[in-house]
Coordinates of C-alpha atoms in Angstrom, one line a residue:
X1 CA 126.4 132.9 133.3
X2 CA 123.2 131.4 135.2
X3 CA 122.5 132.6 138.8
X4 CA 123.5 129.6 141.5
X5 CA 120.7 129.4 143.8
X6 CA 121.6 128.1 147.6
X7 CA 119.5 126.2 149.6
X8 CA 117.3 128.2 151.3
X9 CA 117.6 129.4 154.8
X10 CA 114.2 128.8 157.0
X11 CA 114.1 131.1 159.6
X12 CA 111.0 130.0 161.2
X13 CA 111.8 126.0 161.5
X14 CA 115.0 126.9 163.2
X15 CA 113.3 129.3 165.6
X16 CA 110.3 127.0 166.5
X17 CA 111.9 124.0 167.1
X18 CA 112.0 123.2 170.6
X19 CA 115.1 121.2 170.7
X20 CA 116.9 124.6 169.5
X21 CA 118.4 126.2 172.9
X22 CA 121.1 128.5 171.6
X23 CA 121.5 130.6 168.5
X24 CA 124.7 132.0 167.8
X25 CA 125.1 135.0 165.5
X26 CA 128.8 135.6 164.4
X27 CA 130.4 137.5 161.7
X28 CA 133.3 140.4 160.8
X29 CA 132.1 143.9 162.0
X30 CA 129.7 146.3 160.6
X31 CA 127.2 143.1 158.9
X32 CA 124.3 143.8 161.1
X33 CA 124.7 140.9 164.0
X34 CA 123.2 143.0 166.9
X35 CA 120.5 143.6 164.5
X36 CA 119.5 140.2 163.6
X37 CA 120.4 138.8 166.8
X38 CA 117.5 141.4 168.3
X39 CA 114.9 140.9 165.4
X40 CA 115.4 137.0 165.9
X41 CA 114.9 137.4 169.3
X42 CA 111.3 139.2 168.8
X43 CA 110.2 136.9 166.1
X44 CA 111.3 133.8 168.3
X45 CA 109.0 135.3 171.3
X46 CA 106.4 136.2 168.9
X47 CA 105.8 132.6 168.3
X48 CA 106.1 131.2 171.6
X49 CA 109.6 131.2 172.8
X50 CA 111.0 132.4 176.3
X51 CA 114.1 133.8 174.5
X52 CA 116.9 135.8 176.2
X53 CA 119.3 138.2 173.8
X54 CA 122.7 138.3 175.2
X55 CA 124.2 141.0 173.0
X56 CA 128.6 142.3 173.4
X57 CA 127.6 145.5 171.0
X58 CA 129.7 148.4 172.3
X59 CA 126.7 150.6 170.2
X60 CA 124.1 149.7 172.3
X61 CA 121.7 150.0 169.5
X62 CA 120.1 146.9 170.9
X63 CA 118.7 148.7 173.9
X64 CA 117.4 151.6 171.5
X65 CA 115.6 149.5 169.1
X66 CA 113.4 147.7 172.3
X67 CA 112.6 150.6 173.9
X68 CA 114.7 149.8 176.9
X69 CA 116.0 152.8 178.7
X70 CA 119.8 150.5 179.1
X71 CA 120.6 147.2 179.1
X72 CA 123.3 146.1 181.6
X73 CA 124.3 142.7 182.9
X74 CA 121.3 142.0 184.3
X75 CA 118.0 140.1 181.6
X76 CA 115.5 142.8 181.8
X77 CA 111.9 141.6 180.2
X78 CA 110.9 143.5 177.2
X79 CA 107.0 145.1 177.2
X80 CA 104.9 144.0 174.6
X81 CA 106.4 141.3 173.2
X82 CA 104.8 137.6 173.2
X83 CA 101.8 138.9 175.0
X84 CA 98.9 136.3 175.0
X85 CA 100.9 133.6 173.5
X86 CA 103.3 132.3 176.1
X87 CA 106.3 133.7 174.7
X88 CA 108.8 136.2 176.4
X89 CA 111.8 138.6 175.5
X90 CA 114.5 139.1 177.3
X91 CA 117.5 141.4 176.6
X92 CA 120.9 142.2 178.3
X93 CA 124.6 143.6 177.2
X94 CA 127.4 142.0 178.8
X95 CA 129.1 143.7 181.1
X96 CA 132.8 141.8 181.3
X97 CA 134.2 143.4 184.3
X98 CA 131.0 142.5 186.4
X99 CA 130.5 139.1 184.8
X100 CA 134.5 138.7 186.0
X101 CA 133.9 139.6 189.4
X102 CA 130.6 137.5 189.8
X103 CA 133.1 134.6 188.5
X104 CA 135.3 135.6 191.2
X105 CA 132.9 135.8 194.2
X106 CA 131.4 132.9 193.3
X107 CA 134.7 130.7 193.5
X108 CA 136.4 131.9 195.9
X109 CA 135.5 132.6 200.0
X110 CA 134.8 136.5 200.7
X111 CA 138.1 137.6 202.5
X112 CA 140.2 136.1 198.8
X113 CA 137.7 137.2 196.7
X114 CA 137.9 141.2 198.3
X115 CA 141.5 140.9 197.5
X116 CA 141.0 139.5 194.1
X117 CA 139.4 142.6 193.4
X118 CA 141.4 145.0 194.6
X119 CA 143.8 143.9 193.1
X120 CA 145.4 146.1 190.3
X121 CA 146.6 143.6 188.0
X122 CA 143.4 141.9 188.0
X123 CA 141.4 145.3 187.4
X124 CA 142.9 145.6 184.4
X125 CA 142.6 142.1 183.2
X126 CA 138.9 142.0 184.5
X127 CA 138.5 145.5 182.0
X128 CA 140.7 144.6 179.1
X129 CA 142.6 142.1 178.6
X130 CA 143.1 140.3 175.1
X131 CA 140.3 138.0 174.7
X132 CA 138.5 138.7 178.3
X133 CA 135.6 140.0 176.0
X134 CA 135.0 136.8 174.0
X135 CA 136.0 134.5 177.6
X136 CA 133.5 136.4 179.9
X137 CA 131.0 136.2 177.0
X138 CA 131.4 132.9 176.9
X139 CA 130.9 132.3 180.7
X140 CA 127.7 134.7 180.7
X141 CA 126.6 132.1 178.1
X142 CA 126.9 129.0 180.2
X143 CA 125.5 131.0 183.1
X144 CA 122.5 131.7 181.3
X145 CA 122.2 127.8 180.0
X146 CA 122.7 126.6 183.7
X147 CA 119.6 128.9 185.0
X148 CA 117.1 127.2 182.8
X149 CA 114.8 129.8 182.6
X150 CA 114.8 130.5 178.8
X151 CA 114.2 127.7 176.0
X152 CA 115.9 129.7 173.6
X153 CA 118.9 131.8 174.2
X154 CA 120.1 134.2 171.2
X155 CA 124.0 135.6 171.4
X156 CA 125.3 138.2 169.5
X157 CA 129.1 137.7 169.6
X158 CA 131.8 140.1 169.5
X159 CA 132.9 142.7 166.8
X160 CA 136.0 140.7 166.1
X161 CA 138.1 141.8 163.6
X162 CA 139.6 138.2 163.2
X163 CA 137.3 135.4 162.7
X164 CA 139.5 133.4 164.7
X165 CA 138.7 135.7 168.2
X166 CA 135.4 134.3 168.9
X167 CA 136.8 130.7 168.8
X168 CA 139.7 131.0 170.2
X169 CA 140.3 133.5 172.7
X170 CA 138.4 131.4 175.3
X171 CA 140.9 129.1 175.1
X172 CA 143.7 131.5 174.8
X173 CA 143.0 134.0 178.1
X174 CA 142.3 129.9 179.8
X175 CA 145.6 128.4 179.0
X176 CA 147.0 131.8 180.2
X177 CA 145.4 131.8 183.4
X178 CA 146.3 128.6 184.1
X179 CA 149.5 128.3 182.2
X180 CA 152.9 127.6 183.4
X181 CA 154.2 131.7 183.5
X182 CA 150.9 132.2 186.3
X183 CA 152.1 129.1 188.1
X184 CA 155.8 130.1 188.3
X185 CA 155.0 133.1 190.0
X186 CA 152.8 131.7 192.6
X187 CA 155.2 128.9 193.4
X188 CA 156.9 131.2 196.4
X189 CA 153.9 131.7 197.3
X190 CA 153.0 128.0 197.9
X191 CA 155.9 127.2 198.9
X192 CA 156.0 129.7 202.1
X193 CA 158.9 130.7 204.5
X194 CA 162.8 130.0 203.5
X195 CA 162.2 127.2 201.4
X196 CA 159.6 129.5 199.3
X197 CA 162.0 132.5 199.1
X198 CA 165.1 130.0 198.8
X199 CA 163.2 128.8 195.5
X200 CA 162.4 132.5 194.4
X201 CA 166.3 133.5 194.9
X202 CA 167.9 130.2 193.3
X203 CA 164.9 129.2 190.4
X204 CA 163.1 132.0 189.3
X205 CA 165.0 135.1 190.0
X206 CA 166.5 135.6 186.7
X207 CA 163.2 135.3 185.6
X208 CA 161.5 137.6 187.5
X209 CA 164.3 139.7 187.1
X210 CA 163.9 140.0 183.8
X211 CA 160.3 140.3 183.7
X212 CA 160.5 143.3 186.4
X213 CA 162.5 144.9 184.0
X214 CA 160.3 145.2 181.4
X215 CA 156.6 145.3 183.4
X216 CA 158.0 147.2 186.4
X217 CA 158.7 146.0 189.6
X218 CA 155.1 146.9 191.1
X219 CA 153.5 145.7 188.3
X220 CA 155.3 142.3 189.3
X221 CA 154.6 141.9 192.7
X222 CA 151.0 142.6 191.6
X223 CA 150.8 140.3 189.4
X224 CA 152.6 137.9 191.9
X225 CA 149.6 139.0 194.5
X226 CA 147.3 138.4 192.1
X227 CA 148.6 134.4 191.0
X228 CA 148.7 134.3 195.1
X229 CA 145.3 135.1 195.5
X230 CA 143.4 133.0 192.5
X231 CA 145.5 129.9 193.7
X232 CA 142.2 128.1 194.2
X233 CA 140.2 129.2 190.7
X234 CA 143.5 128.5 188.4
X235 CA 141.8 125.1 186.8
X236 CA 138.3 126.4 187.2
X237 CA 139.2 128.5 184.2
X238 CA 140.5 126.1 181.8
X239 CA 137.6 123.7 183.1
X240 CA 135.0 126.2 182.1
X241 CA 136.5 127.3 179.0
X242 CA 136.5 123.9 178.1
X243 CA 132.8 123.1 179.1
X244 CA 131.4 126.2 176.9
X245 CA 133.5 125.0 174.1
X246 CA 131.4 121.6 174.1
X247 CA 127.8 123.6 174.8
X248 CA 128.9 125.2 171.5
X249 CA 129.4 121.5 169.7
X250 CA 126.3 120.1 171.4
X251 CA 123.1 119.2 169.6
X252 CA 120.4 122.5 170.0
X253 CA 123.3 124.9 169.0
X254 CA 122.9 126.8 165.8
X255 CA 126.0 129.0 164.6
X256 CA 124.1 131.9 161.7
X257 CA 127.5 133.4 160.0
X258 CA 126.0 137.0 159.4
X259 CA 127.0 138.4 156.4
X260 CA 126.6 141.6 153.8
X261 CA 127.0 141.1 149.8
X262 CA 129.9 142.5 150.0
X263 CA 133.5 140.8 148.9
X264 CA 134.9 141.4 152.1
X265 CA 132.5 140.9 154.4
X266 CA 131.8 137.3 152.3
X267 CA 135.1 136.0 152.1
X268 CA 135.0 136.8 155.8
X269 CA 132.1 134.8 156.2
X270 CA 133.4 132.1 154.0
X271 CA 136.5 131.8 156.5
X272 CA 134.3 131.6 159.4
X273 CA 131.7 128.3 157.8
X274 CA 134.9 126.7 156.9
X275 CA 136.7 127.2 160.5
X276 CA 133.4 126.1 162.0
X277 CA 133.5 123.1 160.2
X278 CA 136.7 122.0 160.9
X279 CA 135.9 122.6 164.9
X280 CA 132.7 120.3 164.6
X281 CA 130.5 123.4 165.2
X282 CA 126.8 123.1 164.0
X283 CA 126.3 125.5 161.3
X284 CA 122.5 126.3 160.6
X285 CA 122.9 128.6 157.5
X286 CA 124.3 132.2 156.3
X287 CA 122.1 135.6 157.1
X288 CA 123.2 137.5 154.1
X289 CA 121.8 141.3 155.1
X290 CA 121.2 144.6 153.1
X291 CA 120.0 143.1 149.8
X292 CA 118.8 145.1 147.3
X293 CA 116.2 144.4 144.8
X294 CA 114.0 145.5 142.3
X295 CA 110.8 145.3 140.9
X296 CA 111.7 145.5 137.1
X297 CA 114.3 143.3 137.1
X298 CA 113.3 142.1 133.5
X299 CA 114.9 145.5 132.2
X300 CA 118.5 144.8 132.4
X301 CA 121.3 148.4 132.7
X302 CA 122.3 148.1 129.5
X303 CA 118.1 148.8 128.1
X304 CA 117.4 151.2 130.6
X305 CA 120.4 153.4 129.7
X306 CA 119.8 152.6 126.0
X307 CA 115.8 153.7 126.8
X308 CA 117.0 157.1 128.7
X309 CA 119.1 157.8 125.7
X310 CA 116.5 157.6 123.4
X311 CA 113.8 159.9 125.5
X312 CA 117.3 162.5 126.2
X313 CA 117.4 162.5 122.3
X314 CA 113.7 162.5 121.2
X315 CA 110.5 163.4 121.9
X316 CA 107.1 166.0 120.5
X317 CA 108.2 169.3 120.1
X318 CA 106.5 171.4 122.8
X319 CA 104.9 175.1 122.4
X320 CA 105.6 176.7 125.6
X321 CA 102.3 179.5 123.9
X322 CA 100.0 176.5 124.0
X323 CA 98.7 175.6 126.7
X324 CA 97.9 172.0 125.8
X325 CA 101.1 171.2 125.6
X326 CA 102.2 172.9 129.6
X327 CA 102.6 170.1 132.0
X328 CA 100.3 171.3 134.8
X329 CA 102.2 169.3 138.1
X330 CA 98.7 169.9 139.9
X331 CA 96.8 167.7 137.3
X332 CA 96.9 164.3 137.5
X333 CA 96.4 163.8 133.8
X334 CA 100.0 165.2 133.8
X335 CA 102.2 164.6 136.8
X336 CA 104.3 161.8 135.5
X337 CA 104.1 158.4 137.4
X338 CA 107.7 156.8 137.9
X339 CA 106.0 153.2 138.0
X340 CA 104.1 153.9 135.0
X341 CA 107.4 155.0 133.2
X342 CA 109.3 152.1 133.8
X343 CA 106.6 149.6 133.3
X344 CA 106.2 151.1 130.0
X345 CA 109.7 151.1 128.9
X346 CA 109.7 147.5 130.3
X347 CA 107.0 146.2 128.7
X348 CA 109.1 147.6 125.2
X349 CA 111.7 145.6 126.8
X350 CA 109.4 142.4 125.4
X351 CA 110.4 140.8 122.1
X352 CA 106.7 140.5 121.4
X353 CA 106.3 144.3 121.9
X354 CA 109.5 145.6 121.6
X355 CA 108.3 147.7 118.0
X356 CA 105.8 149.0 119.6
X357 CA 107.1 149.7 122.9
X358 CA 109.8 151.8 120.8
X359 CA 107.6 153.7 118.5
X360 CA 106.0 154.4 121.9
X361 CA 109.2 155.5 123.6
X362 CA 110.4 157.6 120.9
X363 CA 109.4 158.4 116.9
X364 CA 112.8 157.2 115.5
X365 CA 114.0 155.1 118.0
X366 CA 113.9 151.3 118.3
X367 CA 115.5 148.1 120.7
X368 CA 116.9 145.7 118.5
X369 CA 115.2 142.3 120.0
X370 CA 117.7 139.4 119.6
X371 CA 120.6 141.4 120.7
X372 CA 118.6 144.0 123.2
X373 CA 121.4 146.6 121.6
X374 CA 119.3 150.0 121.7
X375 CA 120.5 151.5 118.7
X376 CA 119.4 155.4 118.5
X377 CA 118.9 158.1 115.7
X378 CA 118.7 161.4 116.5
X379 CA 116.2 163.0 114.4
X380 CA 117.0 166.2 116.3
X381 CA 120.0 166.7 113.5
X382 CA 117.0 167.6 111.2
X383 CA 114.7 169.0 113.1
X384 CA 116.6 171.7 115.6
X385 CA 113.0 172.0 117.5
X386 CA 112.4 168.4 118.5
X387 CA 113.0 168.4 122.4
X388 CA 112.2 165.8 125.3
X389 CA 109.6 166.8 127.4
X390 CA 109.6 167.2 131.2
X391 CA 107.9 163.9 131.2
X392 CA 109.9 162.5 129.0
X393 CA 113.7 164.4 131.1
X394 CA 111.5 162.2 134.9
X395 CA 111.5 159.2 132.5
X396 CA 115.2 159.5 131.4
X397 CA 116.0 160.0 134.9
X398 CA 114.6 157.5 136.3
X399 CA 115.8 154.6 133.9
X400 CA 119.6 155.8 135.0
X401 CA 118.4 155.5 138.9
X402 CA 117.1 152.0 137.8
X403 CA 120.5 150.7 135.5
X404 CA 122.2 152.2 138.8
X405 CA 120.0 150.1 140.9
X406 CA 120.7 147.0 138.6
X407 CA 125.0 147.2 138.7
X408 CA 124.2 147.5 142.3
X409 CA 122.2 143.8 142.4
X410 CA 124.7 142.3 139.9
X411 CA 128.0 142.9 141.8
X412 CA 126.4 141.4 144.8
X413 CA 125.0 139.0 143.0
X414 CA 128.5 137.9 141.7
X415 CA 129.9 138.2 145.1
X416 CA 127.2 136.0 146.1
X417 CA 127.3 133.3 143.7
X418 CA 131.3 132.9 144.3
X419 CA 130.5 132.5 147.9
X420 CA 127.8 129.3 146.9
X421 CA 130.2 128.4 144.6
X422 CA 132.6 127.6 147.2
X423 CA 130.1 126.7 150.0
X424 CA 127.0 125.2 148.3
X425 CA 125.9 123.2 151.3
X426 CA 125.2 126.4 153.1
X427 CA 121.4 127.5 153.1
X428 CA 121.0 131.2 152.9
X429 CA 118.4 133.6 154.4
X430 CA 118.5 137.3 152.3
X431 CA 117.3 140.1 153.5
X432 CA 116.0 142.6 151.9
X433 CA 117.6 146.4 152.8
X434 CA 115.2 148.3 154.6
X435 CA 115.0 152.2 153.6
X436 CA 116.4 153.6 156.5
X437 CA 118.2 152.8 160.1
X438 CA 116.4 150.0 162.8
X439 CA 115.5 152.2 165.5
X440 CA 112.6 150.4 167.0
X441 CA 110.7 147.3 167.6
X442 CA 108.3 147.7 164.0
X443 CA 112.0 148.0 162.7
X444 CA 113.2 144.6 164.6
X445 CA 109.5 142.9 163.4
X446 CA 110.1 144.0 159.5
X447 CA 113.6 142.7 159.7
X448 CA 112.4 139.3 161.3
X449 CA 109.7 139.1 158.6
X450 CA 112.6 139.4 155.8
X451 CA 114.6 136.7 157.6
X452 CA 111.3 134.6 157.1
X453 CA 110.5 135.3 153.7
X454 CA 113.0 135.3 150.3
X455 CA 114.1 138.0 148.1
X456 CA 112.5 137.5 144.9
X457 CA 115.4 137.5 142.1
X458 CA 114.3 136.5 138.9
X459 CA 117.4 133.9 137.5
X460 CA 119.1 135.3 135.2
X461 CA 121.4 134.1 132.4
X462 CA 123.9 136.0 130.5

């Protein structure tokens, strides 16, 4: 089976061109979004761009990683970013309940707005109601577009567990707010005196009734107080909602669908380009994250493990009473070199030298060329003294690590090839897996430079 290659993913043409204003990063949970959200960000302002990070991580690993003491609703400038070069870096975490209550005092006149607030049904929707998050994130967003101040604004969306969420809870809390059940409960309160509580009693009290039933009759008049009070800001919900949706379709919008090579995290990917498509969203590519690679890819599993079967059953027989033959771990002459082992055992991996790359490995041991079968004898049947050395046991050990290393890059190579398979319009940016956790900015700067530049896999065919 030949490797399908995807069209590739360029980073840096996305992130310098001007006419790109907002980069959304979305994806299941756990694929590294906050991550590449922030190292975009830094490489963006490292080549010019005022950028701004809007990040809804509840791990607030973003504020760790740029040396910000907290990030809060509020862009706070990043030090030492884009110095000399005109760029700037911004940062924030949204903060739903304040971003709900700036929407609130900003639409409605201070005496409604106090009440709005105090209000107990709408301090709970304000600090978690289904979809608010993904709403409010929303809103942040076209508040940040409106100011103007950034030519590139980065958004790291929620950790939905649906793909749907992002998309569609806007809409969903919208059409609530200013749905039909909001407006039949503040009907008594527009239509005031007798005639108001003559239509409570005669059109809505079974209704109510009901409702008070199961919410509780306090919860009800609160949420009655509540419908009372946002009387004026009902459409402005819908309206908004409505007017983000359409910055997202607009030209300078960029969806990335973060990913892993994993199967689930891909097919959740591969959910999300398809329901972007079919809402007219501009997809720029697929950030597939944590890729691992090697640099002896030439030596498959199967000839490593064959190779480390051969040193385990071979080797010179060693006289522990001679000291020529002690491995001394202080002289260089003897400490064994990892690299050195498995370049050897891959250059016996070659056709060309594959005899002498055995006799090398092993007296009595050879890799069969045209079929790469290692086929072993053990001479160690007639010679009893014949032993690997501790060399020889390093070697062994690391070929398994390496045959390990190459299972690892060939299931998610699979998984990746079945995602091109069914997307093959999608360019792809890999990333090579870093050794250890992003923790700071030379973390955020070797993950942009990855984004920018290709894991090398060597095409295979099997």
């Amino acid at each position: 089976m030949s490797m399908d290659v995807a069209p590739r993913l360029d980073i840096d043409v996305l992130l310098d061109d001007p006419q790109t204003r907002i980069v959304v990063c979305c994806g299941s949970g756990g694929v590294g979004k906050t991550t590449t959200a922030a190292a975009l960000g830094v490489r963006a302002a490292e080549r010019g761009r005022k950028v701004v990070v809007l990040t809804i991580d509840p791990a607030r690993r973003l504020a760790q990683s740029m040396g910000i003491d907290a990030l809060d609703n509020i862009p706070r400038r990043v030090d030492g970013i884009g110095d000399g070069n005109g760029g700037e870096l911004h940062a924030m975490m949204l903060d739903m309940k304040r971003t709900f209550d700036e929407f609130v005092e900003a639409h409605a006149d201070p005496e409604r707005a106090r009440a709005i607030l105090a209000n107990p049904f709408y301090q709970s929707l304000s600090a978690g109601f289904a979809g608010t998050q993904e709403y409010m994130a929303m809103e942040k967003l076209g508040q940040l577009r409106a100011r103007d101040e950034w030519d590139l604004i980065i958004v790291d969306t929620p950790p939905s567990r649906s793909a749907l969420d992002f998309l569609d809870a806007p809409k969903r809390l919208g059409s609530f707010l200013d749905g039909k059940f909001i407006k039949v409960l503040m009907a008594p309160a527009k239509v005031g005196g007798k005639a108001g509580m003559k239509f409570l009693n005669v059109g809505v009290s079974m209704m109510t009734g009901t409702v008070s039933k199961v919410l509780g009759g306090q919860l009800m008049r609160d949420v009655q107080t509540f419908a009372a009070a946002m009387d004026t800001m009902f459409g402005g919900f819908r309206t908004r909602a409505e007017a983000t949706y359409r910055l997202l379709q607009a030209p300078g919008t960029a969806f990335l669908v973060v990913a892993a090579p994993e199967r689930d995290a891909l097919r959740e990917a591969a959910y999300f380009v398809e329901r972007l498509a079919a809402d007219r969203m501009p997809l720029a590519g697929l950030v597939l994250n944590r890729v691992h690679g090697s640099g002896a890819e030439q030596l498959s599993a199967e000839r490593a493990l064959a190779a480390a079967e051969i040193l385990t059953l071979t080797g010179d027989p060693a006289d522990p009473d001679d000291p020529d033959d002690a491995a001394d771990p202080a002289d260089p002459d003897d400490a064994a070199d990892p690299d050195d082992a498995l370049a050897n055992v891959a250059e016996g991996s070659d056709p060309a030298k594959n005899d002498a790359g055995a006799e090398n490995l092993a007296d009595g041991g050879f890799v069969d060329p045209p079929s790469g079968n290692a086929q072993v004898r053990n001479p160690s049947a007639a010679d009893p003294d014949v032993s690997p050395t501790s060399a020889e046991r390093l070697a062994a050990g690391l070929l398994r690590l390496h045959a390990e290393r190459m299972q690892v890059l060939g299931r998610e190579q699979r998984t990746h090839d079945r995602f091109t398979a069914l997307h093959p319009e999608v360019p792809v940016a890999q990333v090579a897996a870093l050794p250890g956790d992003v923790h700071d900015l030379a973390g955020l700067r070797a993950i942009g430079d990855r984004l920018a530049v290709p894991v090398e896999r060597t095409k295979r065919a099997g």
